[in-house]
Structure formats: C-alpha cells, structure tokens
Amino acid sequence: MICLLALIVFGFLGIFSLKYRVIALEALDCVFRRVTLRKCDTGLDQRLKSQITGNLMRRNPGVGRFMFKHFEVISWFFTILLVLSLAQSGLGIYNFVAYGNCNGKGSDEFCIFDPLSTRNNQDSSTQLLTQCTVEGVEANPENLIKPEIGASARFGNKDAKVTIIEFGCYTCPYTKQAEGVYEKIRNDFGDETLFIYKNYPINTHNNSYQAAIAAECVRIDKPSEFWAYHKALLENEGELTNNTIISLVEQTTSVDIDSFNLCFSEGHTENLVKKDIRAGEKSFIYGTPTLFINDEALVGPKTYREIKKIIELELKK
Amino acid sequence: MNVDKIRKDFPILQKKDPVTYFDNACNTLRPTQVMNAMNEYYEEFPACVGRSHHKLSRLATEATNNARKTIQKFIGAKKTEEIIFTRNATEGINLIANTLSFNPQSIVLSHSKEHNSNHVPWLRLQEDGVIKHETYDWSSDVFNLGKFEELMSSKVSLVTMGHTTNLDGTTIPAKEVVRIAHDYGAKVLFDSAQSVPHHEVNVKKLGVDFLAFSAHKMMGPSGIGALYINEKNFTELDTFLLGGDTVSETTQDSYSLEKPPKRYEAGLQDYAGMIGFGAAADYLKRIGLKNVEKQEQLLNKHITEALIGKVEMIGPRDSLLRGGIFNFNIGGVDSHTVAGLLDSAANIAVRSGVHCQHTWFNKKGLDGSVRASTYVYNTIDEAERFVKEINKLIKLKK
C-alpha cells in the first residue's frame, strides 16, 4: 500500500523534479506488480518502511516500533485519506472551472484556487457582512425569490436572455466593493444581458435612503447619467452626507442642480425607492449586495470569473 | 596499532556523528593518502604512460611503474610483469576465462560459496560447450580437503575458487588446494577480492597460477584491480582485448603482440587509479595486515558473542573462521528493512540482500541476509553500537 501512496505523492512531486520522477516510476512498477499479484521486487516498499520507521525510532523508539508493527494499516489509512483529499480537490477544481468558485455555486468559503478573491479575506468579509445585513430577516439563501424587473434603473438589452438584478445599498461597503465587478459585467456583456439596480438601503445606515432618492432623481431627469452617479455614490460610500450627495450630482452629471434639489428635498422619487424596498422584502433580501442572475441568487461580492461563468451558462441554455 | 590515529586519515570519519561503516566487504572507505596520490596525477602529471617523450609522461610512467611494483611486492609476486591492471577482480577472472585454453570437456572446479564473478563466467563457458563446471559443496564450517580431492581428476584443468568468501568470511586452505590441484595437473585461479585486503597473501608461497583482486576493497579507488599471472602461464594464455599498447608492431595485415603486462592492458588505462591502488597497498602495508586481521577478529568476536543465539547467523559460529564478516537474519524481518532501519535510525551502513551469491541463497531458500563487515578503522565502540541497535530491532518482532 505504501507503493500506491508513494506513486501518488512522488508522481505529483515528479512534475517538478526528475529525482522524484524516478521514485514515482519505481512506485508505479511496484504497484503494477502488486496489482498483477506479484512481489514488488524494487525494494521500494521496504526502503520506505525502514526509512520512515528508522527516523521515528531515532526520535521515539516506542512510536517507531508502533509504526513498524502497524505499517500496513497506517499506510492504508493515509492512502484512503489521500484518495479522499484528491477527490475533494478534484471536486474543487471542477467547481472552480464550472462555477468560478471551488466550493460550489454562490459559496462564500475560502477558495485556494482564487487566492485574491474577497471571500478569502475572512476578517473583512465578516465585518462587511455584519455591516450590510438587514436586521430581522433570516440569512437563508434558500428563501431568496427572484423579483420583478419593475421600473428600476437598467442597463443593456430589455429582450436579453439573461437578466441580472442587483439589490444594493449606497452606504454598504460590500456593495461598493462589488461595483467594480458589476461595472465590468455590464460593459463586457452589453446587449447580452439586462442589468437592473434596485435600491435596498440598509435601515441602520445614515444617508443610505437619501442617496437612493438622489440617485433616482438623477435617473428621472437624465437616465443615461444614472450609472455614473451611481458609481460616484458608491465610491464615496463612507462619506455620504446631503452635501456630498448634492455635490456629486454637480461633479458627475449634467442634471440641472435646482431641479435636482427640488426633487431631492421634496422626495419626489421616494415612491420608486419604496417600491424597490418592497420588492426586496418580498424577495427576502437579507444583505447587500444580492444579485439575481436569472433565477440564480448570489449574496455578497463575487469574483468576475464566478459571475461570468453563471452568465455564460445561462446564455447557453 | 592505534585505530584512532588511523581514523584521522579518513575525512568521512572526521565528520560530526560519522557513519558506522560496516559494509567493507562491498566497498571500503578511502584515506587521504590515496586521494592525494590520485590528485597528484591529475594536478602534476596528467599524461599518457609510456607513449610520449615529455616530462609529464615520464613522471606518469614512473608513478604507474612504482604502483605496479608496490602491488607486486604486496602480494609477493616474483616480477612486476606478473601484475596486470584490470578494472576489478571480476575483469581479472573474465580475462582468464576468455584466454586460458581448455581441452574439450575439461572440468573447471569451484566451491559452493562463489560470488557471481567467479560463477557466471564459467557457466557461460559451460553453455558454450567449452568446459564442464563442477562445484565442491562447502557446507561444513571448515573446507574439507578430502572431499575436495575426491572431485579432482586429470580432467580438471582449472580450480577457480573464492579465496575468502564474501558470504560469511570463511577462507579456503589455499596452499593445500593449490598443491592438490597441481598434483592433478590443474591450474589454480583465486578470486582474492576478499582475502588480499584482509590478511597476508603471498602468491609465491601459495604457488597459485592466477589471482584476481580489486582496489576498492582495500581502501583503493573504484574501477581498478589487478590480476596476478604466474609468468610460467604467459604462454598458455590467448589475448583478451587488443588495441593500443597491446602490440609492439603492426602492418596492414599483421601485428606483433607486446609482452605482458602490456599485452593485457589495452587502450589508455586508469593511471590515477593505478597510482591510488599503489598508495592503498602502501597504506595497508604500513598498518600491517596482521594488525588488520587482528582488529577484524576482535570486532567480530565482540559482535558474535553479543548476538549469538539472538539472530540467525550464516556461516560458522566461531568468529575466528569468519574474518570481519558477520552475516545474519532477524527472523521474520526482511534484510533490506533491517539495513534500512540501521541506516535511518542509527547511521549504520550494512549490506542486505543476496550479496551476489544468488546460487547459495536460492539453494538455501532464503530471500537474503544482512551482512556487517568490519575493517581496520572500525572500533569496539562502533561494534557495541551495532549490537545495541540490533537488539532494538530484535524487539520489533515482539
């Protein structure tokens, strides 16, 4: 059994070094002989057994003796462990290729194949999740229901096969973090998708609701300039005051500031924001951003690769 | 003899926690003197021997001639011409097997503890129908000259025997074997790879016709050995390899052979090896082969007394009959595993397997054995460490 273990381990190491390749070939010969009910005559099994046991004996004779006596059983144990690990790794690779995430669709768990992903930054992601969670709603992705498109902000082709609906909050750092990826998705997929943004201001956040009203005011006046203002609001996520909200309109849009001030101060677009919130409640949104790609729901910021994979799968359907 | 002083000549033994090297029947360690002698050739006169007429060539020729003379004296040969440099003892034996003329169906007699080097060449000749190979069954502790003589007849043209066996360190009564063989008109070849390094061997006193040995088993370099050919036998041998140095004259259609030893040393030789070989013989001579033998016997006695009855020994129980070799098995534990454990757990180097003695092991139905073989630089402390580790391994079975 040690030969099978050696074949797997040294076979992998052999990719990088000729030295290990020679041992792997020896192990292969040994495994082949055992499979064909012959004795392994390379001596590799004895060599490995004596080296492992001998090194243990030098440090702790008792442990060495235990290893010697139960070498075959221990070899089996590690072989099974290795095979299971390899199977798990294989599944991870499959998930990564198929869904852009080695833990399966929409998972927020650590993924070693994607070390730069935000999901791997556990400390900040825990903090962000706390900050962007809706109180009183069970955090259960199973409950999420795709909303109607409604009259919310949109980008792309209204007849597109794939509809992407985002629930976001302008004062949520998580929504801010995801925006870069979403913007690239909008740009790269263009008319292949219809991207909808729905306001879901977290009720514990200051100025989140006002920012949503302001964004809708810009959209009502100049729909084509909504996305630039939307981006500007998120870029200033930590510093949103009424003054910032107004000055960003001046900096990023050609909207008439007087008519904007009127819209903003009198809350002309509040009904649009409330409609989005109601849609969010019906969809059991428990945190922002939440993304629906057709019926597929993703909570929290995901990598571009992950979202792209899902869109491509939906486009192929 | 001061073993500690001898050990200082071996760089490998001066390291921190040095290896306990008990694989001397396979290959010995080399002292600085041998390495320096070889380096001197490469650094000072790395030239052809006997071909060119410049200073470097003269120095190289002189050094190799001296080496040959040293080897000649080391084994008590009459003339330097009787010393042929070979790659090793195996090549020396093959040289005789391929050059000695045999009468049809003549018998070549060996014993049952032969190294493959002195077994396979004769099997090959038997396969070719040149000779009939017979074996003296050496199963008793002491070589039985009576039984050996029973196998002798005028049909035996060559007695070729391992002088000291690498299996268990036992030694044949060489002088008597030569006498009996000569009485029947047979030539005698000794595979002395395990005897020349460990006890005094004098070819003149033995009266042997041919004697092959290797440098690497006597602290000399690897890849060099020597074959002694008693000068009386030069005319009975055909040529072996031919080419540069083996001929004194050639024309388009003919050639004249050189005299021995050149006749048998074809092509450019391992001059550094020859010089190192000479240095090794000098080194051993200074220590004294009686001292070498005494030290090996002391160590083997210590090991044998401590482990007898605890392990399955191969060979006579009397350590004095086994030189420096202690060959054994720990019942139920594979020999390679034992050797590997000694290496990895205690930094003790021993040999495991069948030691090129497949025939003997096949006959006994054994997979192999563990062979500890000592030499003059090994100490009682090392022997004690070895015993202690073997005792630990014996406990593995329990």
JSON list of C-alpha atoms in Angstrom, two decimals, chain A residues 129-271:
[
{"chain": "A", "resi": 129, "resn": "LEU", "atom": "CA", "xyz": [-21.48, 41.04, 6.31]},
{"chain": "A", "resi": 130, "resn": "THR", "atom": "CA", "xyz": [-22.38, 42.42, 9.71]},
{"chain": "A", "resi": 131, "resn": "GLN", "atom": "CA", "xyz": [-22.45, 45.92, 8.34]},
{"chain": "A", "resi": 132, "resn": "CYS", "atom": "CA", "xyz": [-24.61, 45.08, 5.32]},
{"chain": "A", "resi": 133, "resn": "THR", "atom": "CA", "xyz": [-27.09, 42.70, 6.91]},
{"chain": "A", "resi": 134, "resn": "VAL", "atom": "CA", "xyz": [-30.75, 43.51, 7.10]},
{"chain": "A", "resi": 135, "resn": "GLU", "atom": "CA", "xyz": [-31.99, 43.14, 10.65]},
{"chain": "A", "resi": 136, "resn": "GLY", "atom": "CA", "xyz": [-34.92, 40.83, 11.28]},
{"chain": "A", "resi": 137, "resn": "VAL", "atom": "CA", "xyz": [-34.54, 38.79, 8.11]},
{"chain": "A", "resi": 138, "resn": "GLU", "atom": "CA", "xyz": [-33.23, 35.25, 8.26]},
{"chain": "A", "resi": 139, "resn": "ALA", "atom": "CA", "xyz": [-29.96, 34.93, 6.38]},
{"chain": "A", "resi": 140, "resn": "ASN", "atom": "CA", "xyz": [-31.04, 31.96, 4.30]},
{"chain": "A", "resi": 141, "resn": "PRO", "atom": "CA", "xyz": [-30.22, 31.86, 0.58]},
{"chain": "A", "resi": 142, "resn": "GLU", "atom": "CA", "xyz": [-32.89, 29.18, 0.13]},
{"chain": "A", "resi": 143, "resn": "ASN", "atom": "CA", "xyz": [-35.56, 31.78, 0.84]},
{"chain": "A", "resi": 144, "resn": "LEU", "atom": "CA", "xyz": [-34.45, 34.21, -1.85]},
{"chain": "A", "resi": 145, "resn": "ILE", "atom": "CA", "xyz": [-37.00, 34.79, -4.60]},
{"chain": "A", "resi": 146, "resn": "LYS", "atom": "CA", "xyz": [-36.27, 36.49, -7.88]},
{"chain": "A", "resi": 147, "resn": "PRO", "atom": "CA", "xyz": [-38.09, 39.86, -8.02]},
{"chain": "A", "resi": 148, "resn": "GLU", "atom": "CA", "xyz": [-39.95, 41.53, -10.90]},
{"chain": "A", "resi": 149, "resn": "ILE", "atom": "CA", "xyz": [-37.87, 43.88, -13.00]},
{"chain": "A", "resi": 150, "resn": "GLY", "atom": "CA", "xyz": [-40.28, 46.74, -12.32]},
{"chain": "A", "resi": 151, "resn": "ALA", "atom": "CA", "xyz": [-39.35, 50.30, -13.12]},
{"chain": "A", "resi": 152, "resn": "SER", "atom": "CA", "xyz": [-35.86, 50.21, -11.57]},
{"chain": "A", "resi": 153, "resn": "ALA", "atom": "CA", "xyz": [-32.66, 51.50, -13.13]},
{"chain": "A", "resi": 154, "resn": "ARG", "atom": "CA", "xyz": [-31.49, 49.38, -16.03]},
{"chain": "A", "resi": 155, "resn": "PHE", "atom": "CA", "xyz": [-28.61, 48.83, -18.40]},
{"chain": "A", "resi": 156, "resn": "GLY", "atom": "CA", "xyz": [-28.47, 46.67, -21.50]},
{"chain": "A", "resi": 157, "resn": "ASN", "atom": "CA", "xyz": [-30.98, 44.94, -23.69]},
{"chain": "A", "resi": 158, "resn": "LYS", "atom": "CA", "xyz": [-34.57, 44.68, -22.44]},
{"chain": "A", "resi": 159, "resn": "ASP", "atom": "CA", "xyz": [-35.03, 41.50, -24.53]},
{"chain": "A", "resi": 160, "resn": "ALA", "atom": "CA", "xyz": [-31.81, 39.88, -23.32]},
{"chain": "A", "resi": 161, "resn": "LYS", "atom": "CA", "xyz": [-31.85, 36.20, -22.40]},
{"chain": "A", "resi": 162, "resn": "VAL", "atom": "CA", "xyz": [-30.14, 36.93, -19.10]},
{"chain": "A", "resi": 163, "resn": "THR", "atom": "CA", "xyz": [-31.47, 39.38, -16.55]},
{"chain": "A", "resi": 164, "resn": "ILE", "atom": "CA", "xyz": [-29.22, 40.45, -13.69]},
{"chain": "A", "resi": 165, "resn": "ILE", "atom": "CA", "xyz": [-30.91, 42.19, -10.77]},
{"chain": "A", "resi": 166, "resn": "GLU", "atom": "CA", "xyz": [-28.83, 43.76, -8.05]},
{"chain": "A", "resi": 167, "resn": "PHE", "atom": "CA", "xyz": [-30.12, 44.82, -4.65]},
{"chain": "A", "resi": 168, "resn": "GLY", "atom": "CA", "xyz": [-27.61, 47.36, -3.33]},
{"chain": "A", "resi": 169, "resn": "CYS", "atom": "CA", "xyz": [-27.13, 49.96, -0.64]},
{"chain": "A", "resi": 170, "resn": "TYR", "atom": "CA", "xyz": [-25.06, 53.10, -1.25]},
{"chain": "A", "resi": 171, "resn": "THR", "atom": "CA", "xyz": [-23.65, 53.09, 2.27]},
{"chain": "A", "resi": 172, "resn": "CYS", "atom": "CA", "xyz": [-22.75, 49.42, 2.26]},
{"chain": "A", "resi": 173, "resn": "PRO", "atom": "CA", "xyz": [-19.01, 48.81, 1.77]},
{"chain": "A", "resi": 174, "resn": "TYR", "atom": "CA", "xyz": [-19.88, 45.39, 0.36]},
{"chain": "A", "resi": 175, "resn": "THR", "atom": "CA", "xyz": [-21.97, 46.94, -2.40]},
{"chain": "A", "resi": 176, "resn": "LYS", "atom": "CA", "xyz": [-19.15, 49.36, -3.05]},
{"chain": "A", "resi": 177, "resn": "GLN", "atom": "CA", "xyz": [-16.65, 46.52, -3.27]},
{"chain": "A", "resi": 178, "resn": "ALA", "atom": "CA", "xyz": [-18.81, 44.63, -5.75]},
{"chain": "A", "resi": 179, "resn": "GLU", "atom": "CA", "xyz": [-19.44, 47.57, -8.04]},
{"chain": "A", "resi": 180, "resn": "GLY", "atom": "CA", "xyz": [-16.13, 47.23, -9.92]},
{"chain": "A", "resi": 181, "resn": "VAL", "atom": "CA", "xyz": [-17.03, 43.67, -10.94]},
{"chain": "A", "resi": 182, "resn": "TYR", "atom": "CA", "xyz": [-20.64, 44.61, -11.81]},
{"chain": "A", "resi": 183, "resn": "GLU", "atom": "CA", "xyz": [-19.50, 47.53, -13.95]},
{"chain": "A", "resi": 184, "resn": "LYS", "atom": "CA", "xyz": [-17.17, 45.22, -15.87]},
{"chain": "A", "resi": 185, "resn": "ILE", "atom": "CA", "xyz": [-20.01, 42.73, -16.31]},
{"chain": "A", "resi": 186, "resn": "ARG", "atom": "CA", "xyz": [-22.26, 45.50, -17.68]},
{"chain": "A", "resi": 187, "resn": "ASN", "atom": "CA", "xyz": [-19.55, 46.64, -20.07]},
{"chain": "A", "resi": 188, "resn": "ASP", "atom": "CA", "xyz": [-18.42, 43.19, -21.21]},
{"chain": "A", "resi": 189, "resn": "PHE", "atom": "CA", "xyz": [-21.82, 41.64, -21.75]},
{"chain": "A", "resi": 190, "resn": "GLY", "atom": "CA", "xyz": [-23.55, 44.78, -23.05]},
{"chain": "A", "resi": 191, "resn": "ASP", "atom": "CA", "xyz": [-26.66, 43.77, -25.01]},
{"chain": "A", "resi": 192, "resn": "GLU", "atom": "CA", "xyz": [-26.42, 40.12, -24.00]},
{"chain": "A", "resi": 193, "resn": "THR", "atom": "CA", "xyz": [-27.81, 40.95, -20.57]},
{"chain": "A", "resi": 194, "resn": "LEU", "atom": "CA", "xyz": [-30.23, 43.34, -18.91]},
{"chain": "A", "resi": 195, "resn": "PHE", "atom": "CA", "xyz": [-28.74, 44.69, -15.68]},
{"chain": "A", "resi": 196, "resn": "ILE", "atom": "CA", "xyz": [-31.21, 46.11, -13.11]},
{"chain": "A", "resi": 197, "resn": "TYR", "atom": "CA", "xyz": [-30.28, 48.02, -9.98]},
{"chain": "A", "resi": 198, "resn": "LYS", "atom": "CA", "xyz": [-32.74, 48.07, -7.11]},
{"chain": "A", "resi": 199, "resn": "ASN", "atom": "CA", "xyz": [-32.29, 50.24, -4.05]},
{"chain": "A", "resi": 200, "resn": "TYR", "atom": "CA", "xyz": [-32.22, 48.39, -0.79]},
{"chain": "A", "resi": 201, "resn": "PRO", "atom": "CA", "xyz": [-30.86, 50.90, 1.73]},
{"chain": "A", "resi": 202, "resn": "ILE", "atom": "CA", "xyz": [-29.92, 49.19, 4.98]},
{"chain": "A", "resi": 203, "resn": "ASN", "atom": "CA", "xyz": [-32.21, 50.77, 7.55]},
{"chain": "A", "resi": 204, "resn": "THR", "atom": "CA", "xyz": [-29.48, 51.16, 10.16]},
{"chain": "A", "resi": 205, "resn": "HIS", "atom": "CA", "xyz": [-27.29, 53.21, 7.84]},
{"chain": "A", "resi": 206, "resn": "ASN", "atom": "CA", "xyz": [-27.32, 57.02, 7.79]},
{"chain": "A", "resi": 207, "resn": "ASN", "atom": "CA", "xyz": [-27.95, 58.71, 4.45]},
{"chain": "A", "resi": 208, "resn": "SER", "atom": "CA", "xyz": [-28.41, 55.47, 2.61]},
{"chain": "A", "resi": 209, "resn": "TYR", "atom": "CA", "xyz": [-32.07, 56.19, 1.98]},
{"chain": "A", "resi": 210, "resn": "GLN", "atom": "CA", "xyz": [-31.29, 59.78, 0.91]},
{"chain": "A", "resi": 211, "resn": "ALA", "atom": "CA", "xyz": [-28.64, 58.58, -1.52]},
{"chain": "A", "resi": 212, "resn": "ALA", "atom": "CA", "xyz": [-31.16, 56.23, -3.09]},
{"chain": "A", "resi": 213, "resn": "ILE", "atom": "CA", "xyz": [-33.68, 59.07, -3.50]},
{"chain": "A", "resi": 214, "resn": "ALA", "atom": "CA", "xyz": [-30.95, 61.24, -5.04]},
{"chain": "A", "resi": 215, "resn": "ALA", "atom": "CA", "xyz": [-29.91, 58.51, -7.47]},
{"chain": "A", "resi": 216, "resn": "GLU", "atom": "CA", "xyz": [-33.49, 58.08, -8.57]},
{"chain": "A", "resi": 217, "resn": "CYS", "atom": "CA", "xyz": [-33.80, 61.89, -9.02]},
{"chain": "A", "resi": 218, "resn": "VAL", "atom": "CA", "xyz": [-30.81, 61.81, -11.37]},
{"chain": "A", "resi": 219, "resn": "ARG", "atom": "CA", "xyz": [-32.30, 58.85, -13.24]},
{"chain": "A", "resi": 220, "resn": "ILE", "atom": "CA", "xyz": [-35.70, 60.56, -13.68]},
{"chain": "A", "resi": 221, "resn": "ASP", "atom": "CA", "xyz": [-34.02, 63.63, -15.07]},
{"chain": "A", "resi": 222, "resn": "LYS", "atom": "CA", "xyz": [-31.16, 62.07, -17.08]},
{"chain": "A", "resi": 223, "resn": "PRO", "atom": "CA", "xyz": [-31.49, 58.27, -17.26]},
{"chain": "A", "resi": 224, "resn": "SER", "atom": "CA", "xyz": [-28.25, 57.94, -19.23]},
{"chain": "A", "resi": 225, "resn": "GLU", "atom": "CA", "xyz": [-26.28, 59.59, -16.43]},
{"chain": "A", "resi": 226, "resn": "PHE", "atom": "CA", "xyz": [-27.61, 57.40, -13.66]},
{"chain": "A", "resi": 227, "resn": "TRP", "atom": "CA", "xyz": [-24.74, 54.86, -13.76]},
{"chain": "A", "resi": 228, "resn": "ALA", "atom": "CA", "xyz": [-22.03, 57.50, -13.49]},
{"chain": "A", "resi": 229, "resn": "TYR", "atom": "CA", "xyz": [-23.75, 59.00, -10.44]},
{"chain": "A", "resi": 230, "resn": "HIS", "atom": "CA", "xyz": [-24.42, 55.52, -9.05]},
{"chain": "A", "resi": 231, "resn": "LYS", "atom": "CA", "xyz": [-20.70, 54.78, -9.28]},
{"chain": "A", "resi": 232, "resn": "ALA", "atom": "CA", "xyz": [-19.76, 58.12, -7.72]},
{"chain": "A", "resi": 233, "resn": "LEU", "atom": "CA", "xyz": [-22.08, 57.49, -4.76]},
{"chain": "A", "resi": 234, "resn": "LEU", "atom": "CA", "xyz": [-20.54, 54.09, -4.11]},
{"chain": "A", "resi": 235, "resn": "GLU", "atom": "CA", "xyz": [-17.01, 55.44, -4.44]},
{"chain": "A", "resi": 236, "resn": "ASN", "atom": "CA", "xyz": [-17.89, 57.87, -1.61]},
{"chain": "A", "resi": 237, "resn": "GLU", "atom": "CA", "xyz": [-19.72, 55.21, 0.39]},
{"chain": "A", "resi": 238, "resn": "GLY", "atom": "CA", "xyz": [-18.12, 56.10, 3.72]},
{"chain": "A", "resi": 239, "resn": "GLU", "atom": "CA", "xyz": [-18.61, 59.85, 3.43]},
{"chain": "A", "resi": 240, "resn": "LEU", "atom": "CA", "xyz": [-22.16, 60.32, 2.20]},
{"chain": "A", "resi": 241, "resn": "THR", "atom": "CA", "xyz": [-23.82, 63.41, 3.63]},
{"chain": "A", "resi": 242, "resn": "ASN", "atom": "CA", "xyz": [-26.53, 65.52, 2.00]},
{"chain": "A", "resi": 243, "resn": "ASN", "atom": "CA", "xyz": [-23.82, 67.95, 0.87]},
{"chain": "A", "resi": 244, "resn": "THR", "atom": "CA", "xyz": [-21.75, 65.17, -0.67]},
{"chain": "A", "resi": 245, "resn": "ILE", "atom": "CA", "xyz": [-24.81, 63.73, -2.37]},
{"chain": "A", "resi": 246, "resn": "ILE", "atom": "CA", "xyz": [-25.59, 67.11, -3.94]},
{"chain": "A", "resi": 247, "resn": "SER", "atom": "CA", "xyz": [-22.02, 68.00, -4.87]},
{"chain": "A", "resi": 248, "resn": "LEU", "atom": "CA", "xyz": [-21.57, 64.61, -6.58]},
{"chain": "A", "resi": 249, "resn": "VAL", "atom": "CA", "xyz": [-24.53, 65.45, -8.82]},
{"chain": "A", "resi": 250, "resn": "GLU", "atom": "CA", "xyz": [-22.71, 68.60, -9.90]},
{"chain": "A", "resi": 251, "resn": "GLN", "atom": "CA", "xyz": [-19.43, 66.77, -10.38]},
{"chain": "A", "resi": 252, "resn": "THR", "atom": "CA", "xyz": [-20.63, 63.73, -12.31]},
{"chain": "A", "resi": 253, "resn": "THR", "atom": "CA", "xyz": [-23.84, 64.71, -14.15]},
{"chain": "A", "resi": 254, "resn": "SER", "atom": "CA", "xyz": [-25.28, 67.47, -16.30]},
{"chain": "A", "resi": 255, "resn": "VAL", "atom": "CA", "xyz": [-28.51, 67.40, -14.30]},
{"chain": "A", "resi": 256, "resn": "ASP", "atom": "CA", "xyz": [-29.89, 70.88, -13.51]},
{"chain": "A", "resi": 257, "resn": "ILE", "atom": "CA", "xyz": [-28.99, 71.35, -9.87]},
{"chain": "A", "resi": 258, "resn": "ASP", "atom": "CA", "xyz": [-32.05, 73.37, -8.99]},
{"chain": "A", "resi": 259, "resn": "SER", "atom": "CA", "xyz": [-34.47, 70.82, -10.30]},
{"chain": "A", "resi": 260, "resn": "PHE", "atom": "CA", "xyz": [-32.41, 68.10, -8.57]},
{"chain": "A", "resi": 261, "resn": "ASN", "atom": "CA", "xyz": [-32.53, 69.98, -5.27]},
{"chain": "A", "resi": 262, "resn": "LEU", "atom": "CA", "xyz": [-36.26, 70.24, -5.58]},
{"chain": "A", "resi": 263, "resn": "CYS", "atom": "CA", "xyz": [-36.63, 66.54, -6.37]},
{"chain": "A", "resi": 264, "resn": "PHE", "atom": "CA", "xyz": [-34.26, 65.57, -3.59]},
{"chain": "A", "resi": 265, "resn": "SER", "atom": "CA", "xyz": [-35.56, 67.88, -0.85]},
{"chain": "A", "resi": 266, "resn": "GLU", "atom": "CA", "xyz": [-39.21, 67.06, -1.55]},
{"chain": "A", "resi": 267, "resn": "GLY", "atom": "CA", "xyz": [-38.55, 63.33, -2.03]},
{"chain": "A", "resi": 268, "resn": "HIS", "atom": "CA", "xyz": [-40.16, 63.11, -5.50]},
{"chain": "A", "resi": 269, "resn": "THR", "atom": "CA", "xyz": [-38.59, 59.71, -6.09]},
{"chain": "A", "resi": 270, "resn": "GLU", "atom": "CA", "xyz": [-39.29, 58.25, -2.67]},
{"chain": "A", "resi": 271, "resn": "ASN", "atom": "CA", "xyz": [-42.08, 56.09, -4.10]}
]
